[in-house]
Amino acid sequence: MARTMKSSPPPGLHEAGNNRAGTNRRRGFGRSLRRGEQLWGMVFISPMLIGVMILVLFPIIATLVLGFADWNFVQGWDGIRWVGLQNFRSLLEDDIFLKSIRNNMIFLLTVPIYMIISMALAILIDRHVYMKGYFKVAYFMPYISNIVAVAVVWQVLFQPSYGPINEVLRSIGIASPPKWIADPNYALVSIMMISVWISIGFNLIIYIAGLQSIPKDLYEAAEIDGANGWTKFRRITLPLLSPTSFFLLVTGIISTFKVFDIIAVMTQGGPIGSTTMMVWYLYDTAFVNLKVGYASSIAAVLFGFVMLITLGQWAAQKKWVNY
Amino acid sequence: MHTLLRADWRKAFVTAVMFAVSILFLLPFVWMLITSFKVEKDVFVYPIQWIPREWNAIENYKEVWFGDYPFYLYYWNSIKVSLLTTAISALVSALAAYGFSKIQFAAGKWLFLIVLFTYMIPGQAILIPQFILYRNIGLFDNHFGLIVLGSFSVLGTFMLRQFFMGVHQEFIESAKIDGGSHPRIFWSIALPLVKPAVATYAILRFIWTWNDYQNPLIFLRTDGLFTIPLAMQKFTSLSGEFYSLIMAAAVSAIFPLLIVFIIGQKSVIEGIALGGVKG
């Protein structure tokens, strides 16, 4: 859960500094003990810390710096020109970038959709079905499967002229079914549908865990008071699931900003730019067109979005969530 | 008695409906599996043949596994990269998690905040500097670089830290009074106590690494080094219209992991639910 991520001092941290009153000898002993702890602490965390510094912390600083440069991979280090805010100004007039942002915003719609479906399925699976294990595995399969393979399978299923989906649609009387990922008007929606299909498994599992932490006697008490199913849902299930929903909402929103694999495999941002999204455009700019500076400014914007959501989450958590 | 019976019927009815809905989730996989057994000309025959008219399974899989893009090689690459990444990541995470939770030192709190901060950085925002760095220190286009890249995920540190915090401090203190050093305490007292959590994290890390497409796409160039997802995509773009072969490749890419998942199902689902973690 999100709240388990919050740092709380481990038990015993407060006692550590409390035995100040003591003989000189004891104080000296305590100090060397503390220095020993310091040393061992650093030894234990340093592999992770060094790795994170080199592979994450230094690169994020580099990204933010490179965002102010005009630079192409092939020019070498001498080719860097510092252009101030020029990249960011260009982004505001860049149609593909603006379209990517717009598509990212549309993609946000998938989050509430798969959350509602997952919650409904979770409630049914948790209390109203036999063979719970089967259902968990069945709904989880798209999430656990290799996304490249899944995307390729859907690409074939969606094949416009003789793919199985359109054959079925034609046989039930729809004369001209949509061309799905080949049609600029349907491509993004098709990808969103697949994304919902994939995400349900994860959300479902989290919701089932959330449901299992609701005390059963709350429902029993409500039944004695004559509450019907809907009232129980409105008054007990929904509010007590709110921390879970909040967590899924935030991680869901953040993950829509990171959508890449499915676009790279299925549409490459096309047809005619209809499925371009921020990370796809970043990849295309950096690793296909080799415009490092410009791509870094896109990365900086991406970073900004994700930071805003994360900080917003902390601010909102207190207000919205019923614990 | 009567109401009990009615409740049973209702449960059976809901089960039946849910079963029908679950078909929606499984059907693409069934179609994939069956198509991989067919001859190419039968792939798009409509109405869909759920039992192939003409079997071509052995030829299809032989082509995928030992043809121009031999999957046995990519399997070996994926196994190697995933296993090593998982092992290193689990060790590094467990060490850091122990350091952050069971050793009290002033800098620890601040350094933990730094690590927490890096957790919020989207991986794609740092791809470009990572790429430049890798080009310059010779980690580009080799498995070692890919393994290093996957081994320092701070997620494992957070997950395992939660579990180490559940280990009573008295265990550690009394072991220290008995003259135990931190490495000894870590290895023979604390780590065994959180072994199930480490196993869960390891399974998750293995699955994520196995399925990772983005890092191999950016940090590998040589065909012979490709992992399964990247090979899958390459195979698809080169096989063009040979859908039965593509489906055989997709089956090969999905099924082994599915078996890992079904065997480790309990730990995977519990781990995901417990940590609320997402690759």
Coordinates of C-alpha atoms in Angstrom, one line a residue:
Chain A
M1 CA 0.0 0.0 0.0
A2 CA 1.0 3.6 -0.5
R3 CA 1.1 4.3 3.1
T4 CA 3.6 1.6 3.8
M5 CA 6.1 3.6 1.8
K6 CA 6.1 6.4 4.3
S7 CA 9.2 6.4 6.4
S8 CA 8.7 6.0 10.1
P9 CA 11.6 5.7 12.4
P10 CA 12.4 2.1 13.2
P11 CA 11.7 1.0 16.7
G12 CA 14.7 1.7 19.0
L13 CA 15.8 4.8 17.1
H14 CA 14.8 7.1 19.9
E15 CA 16.5 5.1 22.6
A16 CA 19.8 5.3 20.9
G17 CA 20.8 8.7 22.1
N18 CA 19.2 8.5 25.5
N19 CA 21.9 7.2 27.7
R20 CA 23.9 10.4 27.9
A21 CA 24.3 10.4 31.6
G22 CA 27.1 8.0 32.4
T23 CA 30.7 7.7 33.3
N24 CA 33.4 8.9 30.9
R25 CA 34.3 5.3 30.1
R26 CA 30.7 4.5 29.2
R27 CA 30.4 7.6 27.1
G28 CA 33.6 6.7 25.2
F29 CA 32.3 3.2 24.7
G30 CA 29.0 4.5 23.4
R31 CA 30.7 6.8 21.0
S32 CA 32.8 4.1 19.5
L33 CA 29.8 1.9 19.3
R34 CA 28.0 4.6 17.5
R35 CA 30.9 5.1 15.1
G36 CA 30.8 1.3 14.5
E37 CA 27.1 1.6 13.7
Q38 CA 27.8 4.5 11.3
L39 CA 30.5 2.5 9.5
W40 CA 28.4 -0.7 9.2
G41 CA 25.4 1.3 8.1
M42 CA 27.3 2.8 5.3
V43 CA 28.8 -0.5 4.3
F44 CA 25.3 -2.1 4.1
I45 CA 23.6 0.7 2.1
S46 CA 26.6 1.7 -0.1
P47 CA 26.1 -0.8 -3.0
M48 CA 22.5 0.4 -3.5
L49 CA 23.5 4.0 -2.8
I50 CA 26.4 4.1 -5.2
G51 CA 24.3 2.4 -7.9
V52 CA 21.4 4.8 -7.5
M53 CA 23.7 7.8 -7.5
I54 CA 25.4 6.8 -10.8
L55 CA 22.4 5.3 -12.6
V56 CA 19.6 7.6 -11.4
L57 CA 20.6 10.7 -9.5
F58 CA 23.4 11.8 -11.8
P59 CA 21.3 11.0 -14.9
I60 CA 18.3 13.1 -13.7
I61 CA 20.6 16.1 -13.1
A62 CA 22.1 15.5 -16.6
T63 CA 18.7 15.4 -18.1
L64 CA 17.7 18.7 -16.6
V65 CA 20.9 20.3 -17.8
L66 CA 20.8 18.8 -21.3
G67 CA 17.3 20.2 -21.6
F68 CA 19.0 23.6 -22.2
A69 CA 21.3 22.3 -24.9
D70 CA 21.0 21.9 -28.7
W71 CA 23.0 18.8 -29.3
N72 CA 23.0 15.8 -31.6
F73 CA 24.6 12.4 -30.7
V74 CA 26.8 12.3 -33.8
Q75 CA 28.4 15.7 -33.2
G76 CA 30.4 14.6 -30.2
W77 CA 30.9 16.7 -27.1
D78 CA 32.1 19.7 -29.0
G79 CA 28.8 20.0 -30.8
I80 CA 26.9 21.1 -27.7
R81 CA 25.4 24.6 -27.9
W82 CA 23.6 26.1 -24.9
V83 CA 20.4 27.6 -26.0
G84 CA 18.7 28.5 -22.7
L85 CA 14.9 28.0 -22.8
Q86 CA 14.8 27.7 -26.6
N87 CA 13.9 23.9 -26.4
F88 CA 11.0 24.5 -24.1
R89 CA 9.7 27.4 -26.2
S90 CA 9.9 25.1 -29.3
L91 CA 8.0 22.4 -27.4
L92 CA 5.0 24.8 -27.0
E93 CA 4.8 25.2 -30.7
D94 CA 5.6 21.6 -31.6
D95 CA 2.4 20.0 -33.0
I96 CA 3.5 16.5 -32.4
F97 CA 4.5 17.2 -28.8
L98 CA 1.2 19.0 -28.1
K99 CA -0.6 16.1 -29.7
S100 CA 1.4 13.7 -27.5
I101 CA 0.3 15.6 -24.4
R102 CA -3.3 15.6 -25.6
N103 CA -3.2 11.8 -26.1
N104 CA -1.6 11.3 -22.7
M105 CA -4.6 13.3 -21.2
I106 CA -7.1 11.2 -23.2
F107 CA -5.3 8.1 -22.0
L108 CA -6.0 9.1 -18.4
L109 CA -9.6 8.0 -19.0
T110 CA -8.4 4.4 -18.9
V111 CA -7.6 4.7 -15.2
P112 CA -11.2 5.2 -13.8
I113 CA -12.5 2.7 -16.3
Y114 CA -10.3 -0.2 -15.3
M115 CA -10.6 0.8 -11.6
I116 CA -14.4 0.5 -11.7
I117 CA -14.3 -2.8 -13.6
S118 CA -11.6 -4.1 -11.2
M119 CA -13.5 -3.1 -8.1
A120 CA -16.7 -4.8 -9.3
L121 CA -14.9 -7.9 -10.3
A122 CA -13.0 -7.9 -7.0
I123 CA -16.2 -7.7 -4.9
L124 CA -17.7 -10.6 -6.9
I125 CA -14.6 -12.7 -6.7
D126 CA -14.0 -12.1 -3.1
R127 CA -17.5 -13.1 -1.8
H128 CA -19.8 -14.3 -4.5
V129 CA -18.1 -17.1 -6.5
Y130 CA -16.7 -20.6 -6.3
M131 CA -13.2 -21.3 -7.7
K132 CA -11.7 -18.0 -6.6
G133 CA -8.2 -19.2 -7.5
Y134 CA -9.2 -19.8 -11.2
F135 CA -10.6 -16.3 -11.5
K136 CA -7.6 -14.6 -10.0
V137 CA -5.3 -16.4 -12.5
A138 CA -7.6 -15.9 -15.5
Y139 CA -7.9 -12.2 -15.0
F140 CA -4.3 -11.8 -14.1
M141 CA -3.0 -13.5 -17.2
P142 CA -2.9 -10.4 -19.4
Y143 CA -0.9 -8.5 -16.8
I144 CA 1.7 -11.2 -16.3
S145 CA 2.2 -11.9 -20.0
N146 CA 4.9 -10.4 -22.0
I147 CA 3.5 -7.2 -23.3
V148 CA 5.3 -7.5 -26.7
A149 CA 3.7 -10.9 -27.3
V150 CA 0.3 -9.6 -26.1
A151 CA 0.5 -6.6 -28.4
V152 CA 1.4 -8.7 -31.4
V153 CA -1.5 -11.0 -30.8
W154 CA -3.9 -8.0 -30.6
Q155 CA -2.4 -6.6 -33.7
V156 CA -3.4 -9.7 -35.6
L157 CA -6.8 -10.0 -33.9
F158 CA -7.5 -6.3 -34.9
Q159 CA -6.3 -6.9 -38.5
P160 CA -8.9 -4.8 -40.4
S161 CA -9.8 -6.8 -43.5
Y162 CA -9.6 -10.5 -42.3
G163 CA -8.8 -10.4 -38.6
P164 CA -11.0 -12.4 -36.3
I165 CA -12.6 -9.5 -34.5
N166 CA -13.8 -7.8 -37.7
E167 CA -15.0 -11.1 -39.1
V168 CA -17.1 -11.6 -36.0
L169 CA -18.5 -8.1 -36.3
R170 CA -19.3 -8.5 -39.9
S171 CA -21.1 -11.8 -39.3
I172 CA -23.3 -10.2 -36.7
G173 CA -24.4 -7.6 -39.3
I174 CA -21.9 -4.7 -38.9
A175 CA -21.2 -4.1 -42.6
S176 CA -18.2 -1.8 -42.2
P177 CA -16.5 -2.3 -38.9
P178 CA -13.7 0.1 -37.8
K179 CA -10.2 -0.5 -39.0
W180 CA -9.0 -0.3 -35.4
I181 CA -5.2 0.4 -35.1
A182 CA -5.0 1.2 -38.8
D183 CA -7.6 4.0 -38.5
P184 CA -6.4 7.4 -37.1
N185 CA -9.8 7.8 -35.4
Y186 CA -9.8 4.5 -33.7
A187 CA -6.2 3.7 -33.1
L188 CA -5.8 5.4 -29.7
V189 CA -9.1 4.0 -28.5
S190 CA -8.0 0.5 -29.5
I191 CA -4.8 0.9 -27.6
M192 CA -6.7 2.2 -24.6
M193 CA -9.0 -0.9 -24.7
I194 CA -6.0 -3.2 -24.7
S195 CA -4.5 -1.2 -21.9
V196 CA -7.6 -1.6 -19.8
W197 CA -7.7 -5.3 -20.6
I198 CA -4.1 -5.6 -19.3
S199 CA -4.4 -3.4 -16.2
I200 CA -7.5 -5.1 -14.7
G201 CA -5.5 -8.0 -13.3
F202 CA -3.2 -5.8 -11.2
N203 CA -6.0 -3.6 -9.9
L204 CA -8.1 -6.6 -9.1
I205 CA -5.5 -8.2 -7.0
I206 CA -4.9 -5.0 -5.0
Y207 CA -8.7 -4.5 -4.6
I208 CA -9.1 -8.1 -3.3
A209 CA -6.4 -7.5 -0.8
G210 CA -8.1 -4.3 0.3
L211 CA -11.5 -6.1 0.6
Q212 CA -9.9 -8.7 2.8
S213 CA -8.7 -6.1 5.3
I214 CA -12.3 -4.9 5.9
P215 CA -13.5 -6.4 9.2
K216 CA -16.4 -8.9 8.6
D217 CA -18.3 -7.8 11.7
L218 CA -19.0 -4.4 10.1
Y219 CA -21.1 -6.2 7.5
E220 CA -22.8 -8.4 10.1
A221 CA -23.7 -5.3 12.2
A222 CA -25.1 -3.6 9.1
E223 CA -27.2 -6.8 8.3
I224 CA -28.7 -6.8 11.8
D225 CA -29.7 -3.1 11.2
G226 CA -31.4 -4.3 8.0
A227 CA -29.0 -2.7 5.4
N228 CA -29.3 -4.0 1.9
G229 CA -26.5 -4.8 -0.5
W230 CA -26.3 -1.4 -2.0
T231 CA -26.2 0.4 1.4
K232 CA -23.5 -1.9 2.6
F233 CA -21.5 -1.1 -0.5
R234 CA -22.1 2.7 -0.2
R235 CA -21.5 2.9 3.5
I236 CA -18.9 0.3 4.2
T237 CA -17.1 -1.1 1.2
L238 CA -16.6 2.1 -0.8
P239 CA -15.3 4.2 2.1
L240 CA -13.1 1.5 3.5
L241 CA -11.6 0.9 0.1
S242 CA -10.8 4.5 -0.4
P243 CA -7.1 4.2 0.6
T244 CA -6.8 1.4 -2.0
S245 CA -8.6 3.4 -4.6
F246 CA -6.5 6.4 -4.0
F247 CA -3.3 4.4 -4.3
L248 CA -4.5 2.8 -7.5
L249 CA -5.6 6.1 -8.9
V250 CA -2.2 7.7 -8.3
T251 CA -0.1 4.8 -9.5
G252 CA -2.5 4.4 -12.5
I253 CA -2.1 8.1 -13.5
I254 CA 1.7 7.9 -13.2
S255 CA 1.8 4.7 -15.3
T256 CA -0.2 6.4 -18.1
F257 CA 2.6 8.9 -18.4
K258 CA 5.0 6.0 -18.9
V259 CA 3.1 4.2 -21.6
F260 CA 5.7 3.1 -24.2
D261 CA 6.0 -0.6 -25.0
I262 CA 2.5 -1.0 -26.5
I263 CA 2.9 2.0 -28.7
A264 CA 6.3 1.0 -29.9
V265 CA 5.1 -2.5 -30.8
M266 CA 1.7 -1.8 -32.2
T267 CA 1.6 1.6 -33.9
Q268 CA 4.9 3.5 -33.6
G269 CA 2.9 6.6 -32.9
G270 CA 0.9 6.3 -36.1
P271 CA -1.2 6.2 -38.2
I272 CA -0.4 9.9 -38.9
G273 CA 0.6 10.7 -35.4
S274 CA -2.7 9.6 -33.9
T275 CA -1.2 7.5 -31.1
T276 CA 1.9 9.5 -30.3
M277 CA 2.5 9.8 -26.6
M278 CA 5.1 11.7 -24.5
V279 CA 7.5 8.8 -23.9
W280 CA 7.1 7.6 -27.5
Y281 CA 7.9 11.0 -28.8
L282 CA 10.9 11.2 -26.4
Y283 CA 12.2 7.9 -27.7
D284 CA 11.7 8.9 -31.3
T285 CA 13.4 12.3 -30.9
A286 CA 16.3 10.9 -28.9
F287 CA 17.1 7.5 -30.4
V288 CA 15.7 7.8 -33.9
N289 CA 16.3 11.5 -34.7
L290 CA 19.2 11.8 -32.3
K291 CA 18.2 15.2 -31.1
V292 CA 19.5 14.8 -27.6
G293 CA 19.0 18.3 -26.2
Y294 CA 15.4 18.6 -27.5
A295 CA 14.5 15.1 -26.2
S296 CA 16.0 16.0 -22.8
S297 CA 13.6 18.9 -22.6
I298 CA 10.7 16.4 -23.2
A299 CA 12.2 14.2 -20.5
A300 CA 12.3 17.2 -18.2
V301 CA 8.6 17.9 -18.9
L302 CA 7.8 14.2 -18.2
F303 CA 9.7 14.4 -14.9
G304 CA 7.8 17.6 -14.0
F305 CA 4.4 15.9 -14.6
V306 CA 5.3 12.9 -12.5
M307 CA 6.7 15.0 -9.7
L308 CA 3.6 17.2 -9.7
I309 CA 1.3 14.2 -9.4
T310 CA 3.5 12.7 -6.6
L311 CA 3.5 15.9 -4.6
G312 CA -0.2 16.4 -5.3
Q313 CA -0.8 13.0 -3.9
W314 CA 0.8 13.8 -0.6
A315 CA -1.2 17.0 -0.3
A316 CA -4.5 15.3 -1.2
Q317 CA -4.0 12.1 0.8
K318 CA -5.1 13.6 4.1
K319 CA -8.2 15.2 2.6
W320 CA -9.7 12.5 0.5
V321 CA -8.9 9.3 2.2
N322 CA -11.1 7.8 5.0
Y323 CA -8.9 5.6 7.1
Chain B
M1 CA -32.4 -24.1 5.1
H2 CA -34.2 -22.6 2.1
T3 CA -32.3 -19.3 2.3
L4 CA -29.1 -21.2 2.4
L5 CA -30.0 -23.1 -0.7
R6 CA -31.0 -19.9 -2.4
A7 CA -27.7 -18.3 -1.5
D8 CA -25.9 -21.3 -3.0
W9 CA -27.8 -21.0 -6.3
R10 CA -27.0 -17.3 -6.4
K11 CA -23.4 -18.0 -5.9
A12 CA -23.4 -20.6 -8.7
F13 CA -25.1 -18.2 -11.0
V14 CA -22.6 -15.4 -10.3
T15 CA -19.8 -18.0 -10.8
A16 CA -21.3 -18.8 -14.2
V17 CA -21.5 -15.2 -15.3
M18 CA -18.0 -14.5 -14.1
F19 CA -16.8 -17.5 -16.0
A20 CA -18.3 -16.1 -19.2
V21 CA -16.6 -12.8 -18.5
S22 CA -13.2 -14.5 -17.9
I23 CA -13.4 -16.0 -21.4
L24 CA -12.9 -12.5 -22.6
F25 CA -9.6 -12.5 -20.9
L26 CA -8.5 -15.9 -22.0
L27 CA -9.8 -16.1 -25.5
P28 CA -6.9 -14.1 -27.1
F29 CA -4.5 -16.6 -25.5
V30 CA -6.5 -19.6 -26.7
W31 CA -6.6 -18.1 -30.3
M32 CA -2.9 -17.5 -30.1
L33 CA -2.2 -21.1 -29.0
I34 CA -4.4 -22.7 -31.6
T35 CA -3.2 -20.4 -34.4
S36 CA 0.4 -21.4 -33.6
F37 CA -0.6 -25.0 -34.6
K38 CA -2.1 -24.2 -37.9
V39 CA -0.8 -24.0 -41.5
E40 CA -0.5 -20.4 -42.7
K41 CA -3.5 -20.5 -45.1
D42 CA -5.9 -21.5 -42.4
V43 CA -5.0 -18.7 -40.0
F44 CA -7.8 -16.3 -41.0
V45 CA -10.4 -18.9 -42.2
Y46 CA -13.8 -17.8 -40.9
P47 CA -15.7 -19.1 -39.0
I48 CA -12.7 -19.5 -36.7
Q49 CA -11.5 -23.1 -36.5
W50 CA -11.0 -23.8 -32.9
I51 CA -9.6 -27.2 -33.8
P52 CA -7.0 -26.9 -36.6
R53 CA -8.0 -28.7 -39.8
E54 CA -4.4 -29.3 -40.7
W55 CA -1.7 -29.5 -38.1
N56 CA 1.5 -27.8 -38.6
A57 CA 2.7 -27.4 -35.0
I58 CA 6.0 -29.2 -35.2
E59 CA 7.1 -27.3 -38.3
N60 CA 6.0 -23.9 -36.9
Y61 CA 7.8 -24.4 -33.6
K62 CA 10.9 -25.8 -35.3
E63 CA 11.1 -22.7 -37.5
V64 CA 10.8 -20.4 -34.5
W65 CA 13.2 -22.2 -32.3
F66 CA 15.9 -23.1 -34.8
G67 CA 15.2 -20.9 -37.8
D68 CA 16.8 -17.6 -38.9
Y69 CA 15.9 -16.1 -35.5
P70 CA 16.6 -19.0 -33.2
F71 CA 14.6 -18.6 -30.0
Y72 CA 16.8 -21.0 -28.1
L73 CA 19.5 -18.4 -28.2
Y74 CA 17.1 -15.7 -27.0
Y75 CA 15.9 -18.0 -24.3
W76 CA 19.4 -18.5 -23.0
N77 CA 20.0 -14.7 -23.1
S78 CA 16.8 -14.0 -21.2
I79 CA 17.4 -16.7 -18.6
K80 CA 21.0 -15.4 -18.1
V81 CA 20.0 -11.7 -17.8
S82 CA 16.9 -12.4 -15.7
L83 CA 18.6 -14.7 -13.2
L84 CA 21.6 -12.6 -12.7
T85 CA 19.6 -9.4 -12.4
T86 CA 17.3 -11.1 -9.9
A87 CA 20.2 -12.4 -7.8
I88 CA 22.1 -9.2 -7.6
S89 CA 19.1 -7.0 -7.1
A90 CA 17.8 -9.2 -4.3
L91 CA 21.2 -9.1 -2.5
V92 CA 21.8 -5.4 -3.0
S93 CA 18.2 -4.6 -1.9
A94 CA 18.4 -6.9 1.2
L95 CA 21.7 -5.3 2.3
A96 CA 20.3 -1.8 1.9
A97 CA 17.0 -2.7 3.5
Y98 CA 18.8 -4.1 6.5
G99 CA 21.1 -1.0 6.7
F100 CA 18.1 1.3 6.6
S101 CA 16.0 -0.5 9.1
K102 CA 18.3 -2.4 11.6
I103 CA 21.3 -0.2 11.9
Q104 CA 20.8 3.2 13.6
F105 CA 23.0 5.9 12.3
A106 CA 22.4 9.6 11.7
A107 CA 23.1 9.7 8.0
G108 CA 20.8 6.8 7.4
K109 CA 17.6 8.9 7.6
W110 CA 18.9 11.4 5.1
L111 CA 20.2 8.9 2.7
F112 CA 16.9 7.1 2.9
L113 CA 15.1 10.3 1.8
I114 CA 17.5 10.5 -1.2
V115 CA 16.7 6.9 -2.2
L116 CA 13.0 7.6 -1.7
F117 CA 13.3 10.6 -4.0
T118 CA 14.9 8.5 -6.8
Y119 CA 11.9 6.2 -6.6
M120 CA 9.7 8.9 -7.9
I121 CA 11.8 9.6 -11.0
P122 CA 10.3 8.0 -14.1
G123 CA 12.8 5.6 -15.7
Q124 CA 12.3 7.2 -19.1
A125 CA 13.3 10.6 -17.9
I126 CA 16.9 9.4 -17.4
L127 CA 17.3 7.2 -20.5
I128 CA 19.4 9.6 -22.5
P129 CA 22.1 10.3 -19.9
Q130 CA 22.2 6.6 -19.1
F131 CA 22.7 5.9 -22.8
I132 CA 25.5 8.4 -23.1
L133 CA 27.1 7.1 -19.9
Y134 CA 26.9 3.5 -21.1
R135 CA 28.4 4.4 -24.5
N136 CA 31.3 6.0 -22.7
I137 CA 32.1 3.4 -20.1
G138 CA 31.7 0.4 -22.4
L139 CA 28.5 -1.1 -20.9
F140 CA 26.5 -0.4 -24.1
D141 CA 25.5 -3.5 -26.1
N142 CA 26.4 -6.1 -23.6
H143 CA 24.5 -8.2 -21.1
F144 CA 26.6 -7.0 -18.1
G145 CA 25.4 -3.5 -18.7
L146 CA 21.8 -4.6 -18.9
I147 CA 22.1 -6.6 -15.7
V148 CA 23.7 -3.6 -13.8
L149 CA 20.9 -1.4 -15.1
G150 CA 18.2 -3.7 -13.6
S151 CA 20.0 -4.5 -10.4
F152 CA 19.6 -1.2 -8.6
S153 CA 15.9 -0.8 -8.4
V154 CA 15.0 0.8 -5.1
L155 CA 11.6 -0.9 -5.0
G156 CA 13.2 -4.0 -3.5
T157 CA 14.8 -1.9 -0.8
F158 CA 11.4 -0.5 0.2
M159 CA 9.7 -3.8 0.1
L160 CA 12.3 -5.7 2.2
R161 CA 12.7 -2.7 4.6
Q162 CA 9.1 -3.2 5.6
F163 CA 9.8 -6.8 6.5
F164 CA 13.1 -6.1 8.3
M165 CA 11.3 -3.5 10.4
G166 CA 9.0 -6.4 11.5
V167 CA 12.0 -8.2 12.9
H168 CA 12.2 -7.3 16.6
Q169 CA 15.1 -5.0 17.4
E170 CA 15.8 -7.2 20.6
F171 CA 16.9 -10.0 18.4
I172 CA 19.5 -7.8 16.8
E173 CA 20.6 -6.2 20.2
S174 CA 21.0 -9.4 22.0
A175 CA 22.9 -10.9 19.1
K176 CA 25.2 -7.8 19.3
I177 CA 25.7 -8.3 23.0
D178 CA 26.7 -11.9 22.3
G179 CA 29.4 -10.4 20.1
G180 CA 27.7 -10.8 16.7
S181 CA 28.8 -8.4 14.0
H182 CA 26.3 -6.9 11.6
P183 CA 27.3 -9.1 8.7
R184 CA 26.8 -12.2 10.8
I185 CA 23.5 -11.0 12.2
F186 CA 22.3 -10.1 8.8
W187 CA 23.2 -13.4 7.2
S188 CA 22.3 -15.8 10.0
I189 CA 19.5 -14.1 11.9
A190 CA 17.7 -11.3 10.0
L191 CA 17.8 -12.7 6.4
P192 CA 16.4 -16.1 7.3
L193 CA 13.5 -14.4 9.1
V194 CA 12.5 -12.4 6.0
K195 CA 13.3 -15.2 3.5
P196 CA 9.7 -15.5 2.2
A197 CA 9.7 -11.7 1.4
V198 CA 13.0 -12.0 -0.4
A199 CA 11.6 -15.0 -2.4
T200 CA 8.5 -13.0 -3.4
Y201 CA 10.6 -10.0 -4.5
A202 CA 12.9 -12.3 -6.4
I203 CA 9.9 -13.9 -8.3
L204 CA 8.6 -10.4 -9.2
R205 CA 11.9 -9.1 -10.2
F206 CA 12.5 -12.1 -12.4
I207 CA 9.1 -11.6 -14.2
W208 CA 9.7 -7.9 -14.7
T209 CA 13.2 -8.4 -16.1
W210 CA 12.0 -11.3 -18.3
N211 CA 9.2 -9.1 -19.7
D212 CA 11.3 -5.9 -20.0
Y213 CA 11.3 -4.5 -23.5
Q214 CA 12.4 -0.9 -23.1
N215 CA 15.9 -1.4 -21.7
P216 CA 17.0 -4.1 -24.1
L217 CA 15.6 -2.0 -27.0
I218 CA 17.8 0.9 -26.0
F219 CA 20.9 -0.7 -24.6
L220 CA 21.4 -3.7 -27.0
R221 CA 22.2 -3.6 -30.7
T222 CA 23.6 -7.0 -31.6
D223 CA 21.0 -9.5 -32.7
G224 CA 22.8 -12.4 -30.9
L225 CA 22.4 -10.6 -27.5
F226 CA 18.6 -10.0 -27.8
T227 CA 16.3 -11.1 -25.0
I228 CA 12.9 -12.6 -25.7
P229 CA 10.7 -9.5 -25.9
L230 CA 13.1 -7.8 -28.3
A231 CA 13.5 -10.9 -30.4
M232 CA 9.8 -11.3 -30.4
Q233 CA 9.4 -7.9 -31.9
K234 CA 12.2 -8.4 -34.4
F235 CA 10.8 -11.7 -35.4
T236 CA 7.4 -10.1 -36.0
S237 CA 8.6 -7.3 -38.2
L238 CA 10.7 -9.8 -40.3
S239 CA 8.1 -12.6 -40.6
G240 CA 5.6 -10.0 -41.8
E241 CA 2.6 -12.0 -43.0
F242 CA 3.5 -15.4 -41.4
Y243 CA 1.0 -15.2 -38.6
S244 CA 1.2 -18.8 -37.6
L245 CA 4.9 -18.4 -37.0
I246 CA 4.4 -15.2 -35.1
M247 CA 1.8 -16.9 -32.9
A248 CA 4.3 -19.8 -32.2
A249 CA 6.8 -17.1 -31.2
A250 CA 4.2 -15.4 -29.0
V251 CA 3.4 -18.7 -27.3
S252 CA 7.1 -19.4 -26.8
A253 CA 7.4 -15.9 -25.2
I254 CA 4.4 -16.2 -22.9
F255 CA 4.0 -19.8 -21.8
P256 CA 7.2 -20.5 -19.8
L257 CA 6.6 -17.4 -17.7
L258 CA 3.0 -18.4 -17.2
I259 CA 4.3 -21.7 -15.7
V260 CA 6.6 -19.8 -13.4
F261 CA 3.6 -17.7 -12.4
I262 CA 1.2 -20.6 -11.9
I263 CA 3.8 -22.4 -9.7
G264 CA 4.7 -19.3 -7.7
Q265 CA 1.1 -17.9 -8.0
K266 CA 0.6 -17.5 -4.2
S267 CA 3.8 -15.5 -3.6
V268 CA 3.3 -13.4 -6.7
I269 CA -0.2 -12.4 -5.9
E270 CA 0.5 -11.9 -2.3
G271 CA 3.6 -9.9 -3.0
I272 CA 1.8 -7.6 -5.4
A273 CA -1.0 -7.2 -3.0
L274 CA 1.3 -6.7 0.0
G275 CA 3.6 -4.1 -1.5
G276 CA 1.2 -2.6 -3.9
V277 CA 4.1 -2.8 -6.3
K278 CA 4.2 -2.3 -9.9
G279 CA 7.0 -3.0 -12.4

